[in-house]
GROMACS .gro file of C-alpha atoms in nm:
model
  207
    1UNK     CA    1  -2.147  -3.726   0.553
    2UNK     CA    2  -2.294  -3.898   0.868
    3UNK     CA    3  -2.252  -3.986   1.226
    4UNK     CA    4  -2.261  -4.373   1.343
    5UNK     CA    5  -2.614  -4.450   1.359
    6UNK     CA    6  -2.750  -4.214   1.177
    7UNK     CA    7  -3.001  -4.325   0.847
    8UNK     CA    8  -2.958  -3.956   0.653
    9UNK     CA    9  -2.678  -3.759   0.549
   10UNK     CA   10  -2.559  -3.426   0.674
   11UNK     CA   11  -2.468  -3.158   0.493
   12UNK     CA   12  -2.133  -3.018   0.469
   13UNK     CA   13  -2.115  -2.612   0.577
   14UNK     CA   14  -1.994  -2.327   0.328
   15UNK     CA   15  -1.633  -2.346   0.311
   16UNK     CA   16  -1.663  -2.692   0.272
   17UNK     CA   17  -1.678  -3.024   0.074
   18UNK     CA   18  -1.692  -3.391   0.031
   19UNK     CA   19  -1.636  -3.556  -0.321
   20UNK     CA   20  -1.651  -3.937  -0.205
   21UNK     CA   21  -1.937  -4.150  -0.084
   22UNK     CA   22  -2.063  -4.298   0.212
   23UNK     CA   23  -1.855  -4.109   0.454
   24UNK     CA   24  -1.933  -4.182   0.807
   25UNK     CA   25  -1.840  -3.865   1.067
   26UNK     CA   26  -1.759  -3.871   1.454
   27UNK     CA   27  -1.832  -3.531   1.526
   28UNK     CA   28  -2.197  -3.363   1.445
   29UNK     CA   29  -2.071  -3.050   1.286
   30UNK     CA   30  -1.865  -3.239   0.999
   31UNK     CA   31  -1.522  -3.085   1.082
   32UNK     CA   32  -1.303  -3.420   1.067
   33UNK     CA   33  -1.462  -3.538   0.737
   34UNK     CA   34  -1.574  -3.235   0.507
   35UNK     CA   35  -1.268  -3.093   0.348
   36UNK     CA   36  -1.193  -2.717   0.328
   37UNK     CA   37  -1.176  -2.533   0.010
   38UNK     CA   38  -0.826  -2.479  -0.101
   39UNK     CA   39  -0.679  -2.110  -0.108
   40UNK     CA   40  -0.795  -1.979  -0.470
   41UNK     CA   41  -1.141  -2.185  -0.489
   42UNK     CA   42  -1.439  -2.073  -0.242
   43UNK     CA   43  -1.752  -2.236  -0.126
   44UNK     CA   44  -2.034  -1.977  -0.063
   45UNK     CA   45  -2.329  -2.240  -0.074
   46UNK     CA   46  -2.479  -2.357   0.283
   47UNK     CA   47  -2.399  -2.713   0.218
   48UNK     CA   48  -2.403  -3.077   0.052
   49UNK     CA   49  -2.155  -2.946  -0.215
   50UNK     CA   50  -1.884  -3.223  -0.374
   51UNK     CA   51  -1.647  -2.980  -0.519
   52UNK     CA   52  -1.554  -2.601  -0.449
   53UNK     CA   53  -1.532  -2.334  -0.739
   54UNK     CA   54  -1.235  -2.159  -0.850
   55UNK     CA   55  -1.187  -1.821  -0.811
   56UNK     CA   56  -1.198  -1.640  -1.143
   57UNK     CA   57  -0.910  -1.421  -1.322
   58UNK     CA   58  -0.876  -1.074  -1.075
   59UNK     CA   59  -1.002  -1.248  -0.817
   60UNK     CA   60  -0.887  -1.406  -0.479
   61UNK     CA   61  -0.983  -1.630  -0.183
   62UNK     CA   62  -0.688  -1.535   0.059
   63UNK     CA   63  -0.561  -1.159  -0.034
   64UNK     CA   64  -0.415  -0.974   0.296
   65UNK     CA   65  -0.687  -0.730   0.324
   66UNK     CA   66  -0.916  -0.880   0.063
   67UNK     CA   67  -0.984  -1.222   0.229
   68UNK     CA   68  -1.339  -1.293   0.319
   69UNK     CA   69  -1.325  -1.643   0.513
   70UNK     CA   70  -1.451  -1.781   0.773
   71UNK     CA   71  -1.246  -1.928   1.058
   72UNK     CA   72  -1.370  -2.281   1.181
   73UNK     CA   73  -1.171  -2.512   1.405
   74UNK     CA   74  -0.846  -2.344   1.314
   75UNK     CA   75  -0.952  -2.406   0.912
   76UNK     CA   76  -0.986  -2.080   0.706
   77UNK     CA   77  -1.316  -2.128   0.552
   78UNK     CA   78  -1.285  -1.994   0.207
   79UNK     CA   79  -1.639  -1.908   0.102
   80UNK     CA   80  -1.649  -1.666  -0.162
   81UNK     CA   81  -1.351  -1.461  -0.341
   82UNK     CA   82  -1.246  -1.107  -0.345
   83UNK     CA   83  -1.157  -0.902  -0.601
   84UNK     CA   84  -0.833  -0.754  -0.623
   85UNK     CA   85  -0.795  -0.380  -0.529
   86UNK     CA   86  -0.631  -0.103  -0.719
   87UNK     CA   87  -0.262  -0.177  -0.799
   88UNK     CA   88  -0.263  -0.549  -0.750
   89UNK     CA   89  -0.346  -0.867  -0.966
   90UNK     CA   90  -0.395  -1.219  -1.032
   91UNK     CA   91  -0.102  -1.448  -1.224
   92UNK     CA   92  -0.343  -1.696  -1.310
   93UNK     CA   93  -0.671  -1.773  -1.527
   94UNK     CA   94  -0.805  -1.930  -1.237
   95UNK     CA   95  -0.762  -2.055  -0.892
   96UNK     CA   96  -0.535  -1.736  -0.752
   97UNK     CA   97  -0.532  -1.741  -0.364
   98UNK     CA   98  -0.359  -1.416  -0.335
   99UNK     CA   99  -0.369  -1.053  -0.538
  100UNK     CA  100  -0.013  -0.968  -0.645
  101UNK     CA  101   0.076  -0.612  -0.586
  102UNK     CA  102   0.229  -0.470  -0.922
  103UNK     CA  103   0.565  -0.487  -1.036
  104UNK     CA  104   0.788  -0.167  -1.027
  105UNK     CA  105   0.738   0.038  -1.373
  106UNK     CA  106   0.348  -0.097  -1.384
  107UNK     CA  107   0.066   0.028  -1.231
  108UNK     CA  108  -0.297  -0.079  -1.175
  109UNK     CA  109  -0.640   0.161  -1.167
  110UNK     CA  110  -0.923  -0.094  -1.285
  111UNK     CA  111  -1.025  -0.296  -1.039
  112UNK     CA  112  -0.922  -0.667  -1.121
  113UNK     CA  113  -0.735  -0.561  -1.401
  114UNK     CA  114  -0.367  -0.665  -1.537
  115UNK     CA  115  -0.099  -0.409  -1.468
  116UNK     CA  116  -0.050  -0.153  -1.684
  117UNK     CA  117   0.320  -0.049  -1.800
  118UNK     CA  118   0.425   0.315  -1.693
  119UNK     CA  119   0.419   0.535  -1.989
  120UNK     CA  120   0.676   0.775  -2.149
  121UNK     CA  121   0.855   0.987  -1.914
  122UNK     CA  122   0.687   0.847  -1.613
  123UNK     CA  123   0.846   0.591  -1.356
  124UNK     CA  124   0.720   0.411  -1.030
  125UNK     CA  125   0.988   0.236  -0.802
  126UNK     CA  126   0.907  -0.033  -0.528
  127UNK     CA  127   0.827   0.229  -0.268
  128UNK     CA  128   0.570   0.418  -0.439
  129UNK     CA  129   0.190   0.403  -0.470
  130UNK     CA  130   0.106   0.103  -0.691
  131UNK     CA  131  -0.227   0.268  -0.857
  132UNK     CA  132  -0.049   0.538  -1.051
  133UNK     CA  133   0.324   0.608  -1.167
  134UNK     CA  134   0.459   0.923  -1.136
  135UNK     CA  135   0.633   1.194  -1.413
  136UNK     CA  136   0.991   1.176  -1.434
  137UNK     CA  137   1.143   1.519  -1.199
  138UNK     CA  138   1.308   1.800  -1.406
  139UNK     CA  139   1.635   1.711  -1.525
  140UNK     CA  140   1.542   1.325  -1.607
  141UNK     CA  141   1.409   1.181  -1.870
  142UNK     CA  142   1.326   0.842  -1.920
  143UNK     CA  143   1.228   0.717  -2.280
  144UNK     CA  144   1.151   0.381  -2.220
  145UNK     CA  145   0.766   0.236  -2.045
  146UNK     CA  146   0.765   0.048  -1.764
  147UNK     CA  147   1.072   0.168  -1.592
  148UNK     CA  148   1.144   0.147  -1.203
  149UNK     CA  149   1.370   0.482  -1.214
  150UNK     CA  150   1.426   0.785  -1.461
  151UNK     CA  151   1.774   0.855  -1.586
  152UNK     CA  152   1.960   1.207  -1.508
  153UNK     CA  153   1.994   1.441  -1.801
  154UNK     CA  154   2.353   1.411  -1.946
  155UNK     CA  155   2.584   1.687  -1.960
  156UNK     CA  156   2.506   1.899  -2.254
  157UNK     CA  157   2.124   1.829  -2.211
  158UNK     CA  158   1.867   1.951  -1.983
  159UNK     CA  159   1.478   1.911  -1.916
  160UNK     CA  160   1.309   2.194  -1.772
  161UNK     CA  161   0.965   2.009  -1.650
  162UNK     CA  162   0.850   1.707  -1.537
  163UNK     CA  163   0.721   1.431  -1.748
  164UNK     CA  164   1.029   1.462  -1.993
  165UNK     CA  165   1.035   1.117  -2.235
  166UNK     CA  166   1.397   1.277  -2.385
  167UNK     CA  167   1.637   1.565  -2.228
  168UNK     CA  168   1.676   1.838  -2.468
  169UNK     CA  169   2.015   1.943  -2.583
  170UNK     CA  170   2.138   2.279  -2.486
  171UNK     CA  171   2.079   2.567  -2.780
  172UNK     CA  172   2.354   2.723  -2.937
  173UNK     CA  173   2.542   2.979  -2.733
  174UNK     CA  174   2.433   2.772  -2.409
  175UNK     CA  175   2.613   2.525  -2.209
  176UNK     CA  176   2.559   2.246  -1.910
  177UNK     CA  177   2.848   2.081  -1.757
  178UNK     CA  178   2.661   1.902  -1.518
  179UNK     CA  179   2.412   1.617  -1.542
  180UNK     CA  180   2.072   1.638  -1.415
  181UNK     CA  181   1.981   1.997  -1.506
  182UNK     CA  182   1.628   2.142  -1.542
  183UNK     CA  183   1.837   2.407  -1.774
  184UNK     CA  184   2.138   2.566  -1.948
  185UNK     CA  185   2.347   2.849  -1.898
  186UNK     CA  186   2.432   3.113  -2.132
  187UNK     CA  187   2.759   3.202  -2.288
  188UNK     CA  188   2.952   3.537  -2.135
  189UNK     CA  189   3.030   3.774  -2.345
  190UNK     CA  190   3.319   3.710  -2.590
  191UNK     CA  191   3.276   3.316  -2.546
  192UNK     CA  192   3.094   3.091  -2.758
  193UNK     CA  193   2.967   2.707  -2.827
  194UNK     CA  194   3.115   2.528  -3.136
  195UNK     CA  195   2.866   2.252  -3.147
  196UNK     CA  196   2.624   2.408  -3.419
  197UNK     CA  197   2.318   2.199  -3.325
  198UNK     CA  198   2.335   2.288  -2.931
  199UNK     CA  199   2.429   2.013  -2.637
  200UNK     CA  200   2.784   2.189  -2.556
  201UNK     CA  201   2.880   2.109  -2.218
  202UNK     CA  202   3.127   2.451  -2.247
  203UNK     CA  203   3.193   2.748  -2.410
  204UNK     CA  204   3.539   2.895  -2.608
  205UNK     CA  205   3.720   3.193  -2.665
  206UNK     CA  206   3.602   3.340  -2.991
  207UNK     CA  207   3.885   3.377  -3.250
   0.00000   0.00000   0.00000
C-alpha cells in the first residue's frame, strides 16, 4: 500500500495483508487498508505479504490460553499459531482458530494429537481432567471405550477393584442383593444358592 503522494509502496506489518493492487492508504502505519489475518491463518513475516497461511492440523491462531497475537488498533493480529495443549484438538485439516477440548469418554496426551477413546473399564465425564480418563470405582464396570460414566454392578455381580471392564458374578454359596458391590456375601449355615454357576442375589433353605 501507499499514502497520497507517495512514489513507493509500504509494507504491510505481521498480522497483516493486502492481495489487490495499487492500494492507496490515509494513515502511515497501513491500519485502514492492510487486512488482518483471519482466526485459523497467521502472518509471522514483517511485511509486503498478499495472503496469510493457514494454520496446520493441531494447531491454532486464537486458542484461550494458546493465542499468540498481537493487538493493533483493536485488530487481533494473528501472527503465528499455537499448538494445541494436552487434552484438546483441532476439527479441521487446516485453518482451526480454536483447540477443542475433548469430548467426554476421550482423552488427549500427545500434544496436537486427535483424542483418544477411553479404554476398557475406564471412563472420563465432562468435569474431569481431559489428558487422562480414569478406572471405573469398585463395584462398576464399564465394557464399552469411550464412555462418559461406568455402570453399577447388578445384583448378583460384584467387582472388587477398580478398572473392572465386566462385574463378576457371585460364586456359588455367595450372594449380593444389592447393586454396586465391590463383593459378595457368604451363605449362613444351613442356606444355600441354587444358581450353579454363581450370580445369586439370595440364598435358600436347604431341603
Amino acid at each position: 500500500h501507499s499514502q497520497p503522494g507517495e512514489s513507493t509502496c509500504q509494507l504491510c506489518h505481521r498480522g497483516r495483508y493486502q492481495d489487490e493492487l495499487g492500494i492507496s492508504c490515509p494513515d502511515s502505519e497501513g491500519l485502514s487498508c492492510c487486512k488482518a489475518c483471519q482466526p485459523g491463518t497467521f502472518q509471522a513475516s514483517s511485511g509486503g505479504q498478499g495472503l496469510c497461511t493457514d494454520c496446520p492440523y493441531g494447531w491454532a491462531s486464537s486458542s484461550g490460553g494458546n493465542v499468540s497475537a498481537d493487538i493493533v488498533a483493536l485488530d487481533v493480529l494473528y501472527i503465528e499459531c499455537a499448538q494445541c495443549a494436552l487434552g484438546r484438538f483441532t476439527n479441521l485439516p487446516l485453518r482451526n482458530a480454536e483447540c477443542l477440548r475433548c469430548a467426554p469418554g476421550q482423552f488427549g496426551d500427545i500434544p496436537g494429537e486427535n483424542c483418544s477413546l477411553c479404554a476398557f473399564g475406564q471412563y472420563r465425564n465432562i468435569k474431569m481432567d481431559a489428558t487422562a480418563c480414569g478406572n471405573c470405582p469398585s463395584g462398576f464396570d464399564q465394557e464399552l471405550p469411550g464412555q462418559s460414566s461406568c455402570r453399577a454392578c447388578q445384583p448378583g455381580r460384584f467387582s472388587e477393584t477398580p478398572g473392572y471392564q465386566i462385574c463378576t458374578y457371585c460364586p456359588s454359596g455367595y450372594h449380593q442383593k444389592d447393586s454396586g458391590m465391590r463383593d459378595c456375601n457368604k451363605c449362613p449355615s444351613g442356606r444355600r444358592t441354587l444358581q450353579e454357576h454363581g450370580g445369586a442375589m439370595e440364598c435358600t433353605s436347604c431341603p
